[in-house]
mmCIF file of C-alpha atoms in Angstrom:
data_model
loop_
_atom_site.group_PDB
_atom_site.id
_atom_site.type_symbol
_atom_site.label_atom_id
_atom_site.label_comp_id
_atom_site.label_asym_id
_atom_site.label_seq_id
_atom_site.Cartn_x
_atom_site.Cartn_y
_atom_site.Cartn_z
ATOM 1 C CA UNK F 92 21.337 -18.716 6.868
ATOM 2 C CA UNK F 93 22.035 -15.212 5.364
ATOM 3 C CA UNK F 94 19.498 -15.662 2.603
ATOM 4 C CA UNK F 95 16.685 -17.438 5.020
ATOM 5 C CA UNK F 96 17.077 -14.251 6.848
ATOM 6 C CA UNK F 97 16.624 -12.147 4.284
ATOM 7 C CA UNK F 98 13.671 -14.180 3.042
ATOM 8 C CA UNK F 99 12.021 -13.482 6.305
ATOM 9 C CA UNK F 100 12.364 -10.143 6.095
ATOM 10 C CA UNK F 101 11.224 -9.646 2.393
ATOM 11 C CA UNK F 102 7.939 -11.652 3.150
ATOM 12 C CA UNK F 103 7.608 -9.859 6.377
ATOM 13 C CA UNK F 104 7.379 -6.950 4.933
ATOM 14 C CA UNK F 105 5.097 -8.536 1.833
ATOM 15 C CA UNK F 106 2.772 -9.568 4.754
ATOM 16 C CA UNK F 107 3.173 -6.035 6.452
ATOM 17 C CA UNK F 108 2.164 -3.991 2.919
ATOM 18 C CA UNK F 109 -0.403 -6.515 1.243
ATOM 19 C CA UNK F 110 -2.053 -6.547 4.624
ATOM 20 C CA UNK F 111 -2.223 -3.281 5.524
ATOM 21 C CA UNK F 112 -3.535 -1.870 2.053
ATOM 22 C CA UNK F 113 -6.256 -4.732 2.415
ATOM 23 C CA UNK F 114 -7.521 -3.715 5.570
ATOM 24 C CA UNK F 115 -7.018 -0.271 5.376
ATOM 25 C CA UNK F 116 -9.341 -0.359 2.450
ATOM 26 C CA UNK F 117 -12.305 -2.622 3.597
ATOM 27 C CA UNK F 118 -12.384 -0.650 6.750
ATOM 28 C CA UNK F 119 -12.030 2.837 5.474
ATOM 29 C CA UNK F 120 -14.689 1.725 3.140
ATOM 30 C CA UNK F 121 -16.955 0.903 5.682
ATOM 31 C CA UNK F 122 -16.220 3.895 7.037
ATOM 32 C CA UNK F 123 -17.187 5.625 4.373
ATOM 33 C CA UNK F 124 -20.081 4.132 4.190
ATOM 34 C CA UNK F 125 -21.440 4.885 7.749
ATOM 35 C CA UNK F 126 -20.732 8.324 6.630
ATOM 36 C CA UNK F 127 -21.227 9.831 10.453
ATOM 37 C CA UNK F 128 -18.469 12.641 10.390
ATOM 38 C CA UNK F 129 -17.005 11.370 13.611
ATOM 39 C CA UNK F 130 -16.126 7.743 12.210
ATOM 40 C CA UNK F 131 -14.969 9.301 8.858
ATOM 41 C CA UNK F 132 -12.456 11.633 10.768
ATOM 42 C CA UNK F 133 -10.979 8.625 12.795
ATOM 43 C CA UNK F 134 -10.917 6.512 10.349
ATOM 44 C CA UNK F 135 -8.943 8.904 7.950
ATOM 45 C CA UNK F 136 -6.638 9.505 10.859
ATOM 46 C CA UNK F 137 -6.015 5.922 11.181
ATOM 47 C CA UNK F 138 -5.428 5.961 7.341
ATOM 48 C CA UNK F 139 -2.489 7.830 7.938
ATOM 49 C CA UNK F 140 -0.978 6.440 11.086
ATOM 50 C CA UNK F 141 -1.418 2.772 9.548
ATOM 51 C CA UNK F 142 0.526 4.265 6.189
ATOM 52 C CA UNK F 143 3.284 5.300 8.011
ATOM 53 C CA UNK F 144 3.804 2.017 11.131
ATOM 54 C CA UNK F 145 2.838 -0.469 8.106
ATOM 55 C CA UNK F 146 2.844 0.601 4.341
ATOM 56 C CA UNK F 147 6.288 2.416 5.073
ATOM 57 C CA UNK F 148 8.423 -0.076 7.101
ATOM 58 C CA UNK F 149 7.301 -2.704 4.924
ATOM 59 C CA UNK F 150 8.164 -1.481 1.627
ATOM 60 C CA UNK F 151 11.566 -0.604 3.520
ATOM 61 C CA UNK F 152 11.326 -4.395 4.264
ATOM 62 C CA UNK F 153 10.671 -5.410 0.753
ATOM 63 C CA UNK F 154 13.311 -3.855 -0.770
ATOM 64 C CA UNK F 155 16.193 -4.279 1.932
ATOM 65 C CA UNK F 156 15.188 -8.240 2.241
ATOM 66 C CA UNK F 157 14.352 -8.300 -1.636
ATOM 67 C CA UNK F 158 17.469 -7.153 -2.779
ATOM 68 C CA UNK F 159 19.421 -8.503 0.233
ATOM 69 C CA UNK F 160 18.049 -11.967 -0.305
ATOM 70 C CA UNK F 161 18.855 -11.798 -4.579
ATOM 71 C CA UNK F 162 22.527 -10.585 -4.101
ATOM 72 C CA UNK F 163 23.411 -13.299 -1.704
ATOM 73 C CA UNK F 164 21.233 -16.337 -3.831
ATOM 74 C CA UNK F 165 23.295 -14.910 -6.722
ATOM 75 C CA UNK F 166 20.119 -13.928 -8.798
ATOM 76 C CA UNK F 167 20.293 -11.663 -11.435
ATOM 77 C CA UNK F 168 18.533 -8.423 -11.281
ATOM 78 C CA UNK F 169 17.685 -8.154 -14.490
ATOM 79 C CA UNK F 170 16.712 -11.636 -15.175
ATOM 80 C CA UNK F 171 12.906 -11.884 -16.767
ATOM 81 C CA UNK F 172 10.842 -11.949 -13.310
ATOM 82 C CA UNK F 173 13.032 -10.366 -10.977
ATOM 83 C CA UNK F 174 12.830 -7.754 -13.278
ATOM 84 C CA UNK F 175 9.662 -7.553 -13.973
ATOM 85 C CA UNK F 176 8.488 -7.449 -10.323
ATOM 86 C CA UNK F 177 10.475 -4.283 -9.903
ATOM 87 C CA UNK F 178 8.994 -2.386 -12.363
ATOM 88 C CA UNK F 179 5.653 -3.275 -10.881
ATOM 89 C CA UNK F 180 6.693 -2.398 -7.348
ATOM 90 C CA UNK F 181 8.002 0.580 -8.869
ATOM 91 C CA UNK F 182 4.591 1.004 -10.788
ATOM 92 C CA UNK F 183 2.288 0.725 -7.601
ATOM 93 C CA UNK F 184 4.886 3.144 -5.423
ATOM 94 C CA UNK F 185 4.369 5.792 -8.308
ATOM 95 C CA UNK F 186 0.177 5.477 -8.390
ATOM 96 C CA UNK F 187 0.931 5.385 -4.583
ATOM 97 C CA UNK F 188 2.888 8.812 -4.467
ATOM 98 C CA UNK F 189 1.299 9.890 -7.190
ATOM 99 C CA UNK F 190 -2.213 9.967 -6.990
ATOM 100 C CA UNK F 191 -3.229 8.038 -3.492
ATOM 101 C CA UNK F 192 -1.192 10.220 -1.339
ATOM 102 C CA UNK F 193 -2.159 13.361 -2.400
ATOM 103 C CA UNK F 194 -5.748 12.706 -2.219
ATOM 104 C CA UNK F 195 -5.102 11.330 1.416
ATOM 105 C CA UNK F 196 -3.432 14.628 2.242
ATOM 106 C CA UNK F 197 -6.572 16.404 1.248
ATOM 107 C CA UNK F 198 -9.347 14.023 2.652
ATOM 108 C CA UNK F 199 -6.949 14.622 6.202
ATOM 109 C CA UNK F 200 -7.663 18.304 6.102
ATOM 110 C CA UNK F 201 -11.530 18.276 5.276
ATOM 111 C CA UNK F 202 -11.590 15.221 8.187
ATOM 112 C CA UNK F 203 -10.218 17.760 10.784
ATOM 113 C CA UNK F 204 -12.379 20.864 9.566
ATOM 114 C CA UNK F 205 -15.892 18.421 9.239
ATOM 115 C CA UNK F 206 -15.014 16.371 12.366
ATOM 116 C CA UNK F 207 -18.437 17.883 14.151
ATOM 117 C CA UNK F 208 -20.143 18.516 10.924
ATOM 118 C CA UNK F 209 -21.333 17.621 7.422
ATOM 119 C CA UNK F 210 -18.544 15.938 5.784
ATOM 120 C CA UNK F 211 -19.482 17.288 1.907
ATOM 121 C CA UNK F 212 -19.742 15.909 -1.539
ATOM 122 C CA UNK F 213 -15.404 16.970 -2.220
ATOM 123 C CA UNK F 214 -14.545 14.275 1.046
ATOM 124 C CA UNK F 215 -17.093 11.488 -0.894
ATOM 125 C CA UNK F 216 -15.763 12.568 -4.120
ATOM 126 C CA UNK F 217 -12.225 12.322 -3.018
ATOM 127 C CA UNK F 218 -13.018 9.171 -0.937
ATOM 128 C CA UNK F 219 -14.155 7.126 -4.416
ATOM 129 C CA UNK F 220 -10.885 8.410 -6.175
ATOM 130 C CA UNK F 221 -8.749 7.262 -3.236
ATOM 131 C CA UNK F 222 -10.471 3.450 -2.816
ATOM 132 C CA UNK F 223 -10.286 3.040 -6.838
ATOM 133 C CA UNK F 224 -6.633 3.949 -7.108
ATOM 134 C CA UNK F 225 -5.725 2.342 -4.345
ATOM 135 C CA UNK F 226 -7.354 -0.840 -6.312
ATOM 136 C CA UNK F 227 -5.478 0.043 -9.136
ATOM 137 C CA UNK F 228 -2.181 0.326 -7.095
ATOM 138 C CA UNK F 229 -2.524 -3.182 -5.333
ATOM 139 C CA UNK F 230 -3.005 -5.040 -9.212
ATOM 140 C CA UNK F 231 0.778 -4.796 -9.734
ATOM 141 C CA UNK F 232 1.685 -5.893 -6.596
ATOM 142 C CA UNK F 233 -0.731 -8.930 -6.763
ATOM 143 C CA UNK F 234 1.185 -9.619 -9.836
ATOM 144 C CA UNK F 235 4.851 -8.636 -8.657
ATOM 145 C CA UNK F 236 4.026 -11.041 -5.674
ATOM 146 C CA UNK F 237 2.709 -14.066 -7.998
ATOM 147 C CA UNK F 238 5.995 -13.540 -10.108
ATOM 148 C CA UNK F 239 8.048 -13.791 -6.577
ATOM 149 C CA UNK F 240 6.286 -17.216 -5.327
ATOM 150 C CA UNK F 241 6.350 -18.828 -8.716
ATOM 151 C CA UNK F 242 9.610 -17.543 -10.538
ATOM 152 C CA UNK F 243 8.917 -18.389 -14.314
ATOM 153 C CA UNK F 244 11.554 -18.178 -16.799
#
């Protein structure tokens, strides 16, 4: 019972994070692409609020259920795939701090400045940089997941 429950939570959150960065991203991109300053300000607010209700609380979920659910099945932490899918949650929370973050930060301040004007070449520039790393950051966790459901040796 103790590791089903810790399962639950560890795909919960899997569900919460892969979700969120997958909708965040088509919709901000569409965003993006209606360009109207109004939308683009909302939408960047949103990317923030989402970040914080869903990206957050499910990497808390992923690691408290992860390693939760591997101490009590007896796994070994270091063992080839468990291992392995660490690193690369590790990996995407670095490009995620990193790089994504940062550039959100700044795209939030030009959103509230441009919310009733032109939004400006820095907010598309910045808006490219954030979509592209933010496809870069999901790769390891496509993989990290694929290692979790199939468990190779």
């Amino acid at each position: 019972m103790i590791y089903d429950v810790a399962k639950f939570l560890h795909v919960t959150g899997v569900a919460m994070l892969m979700g969120n960065i997958t909708v965040t991203a088509i919709w901000k991109f569409f965003a993006d692409r209606d360009g109207r300053p109004e939308v683009l300000s909302y939408a960047q607010k949103m990317v923030t609020y989402t970040d914080w209700s869903m990206t957050v609380w499910g990497v808390v979920l992923i690691i408290g259920g992860g390693y939760f659910m591997a101490i009590s099945a007896h796994y070994p932490l270091g063992q080839g795939w468990l291992l392995w899918s660490q690193i690369l949650f590790v990996l995407s929370g670095l490009i995620w701090i990193l790089a994504i973050v940062p550039i959100q930060v700044k795209q939030a301040r030009l959103a509230k400045a441009f919310a009733k004007g032109d939004v400006g070449e820095v907010y598309r520039s910045l808006s490219r940089r954030w979509l592209a790393w933010g496809l870069v950051s999901t790769f390891p966790l496509l993989v990290a997941t694929w290692l979790m459901v199939v468990k190779p040796v």
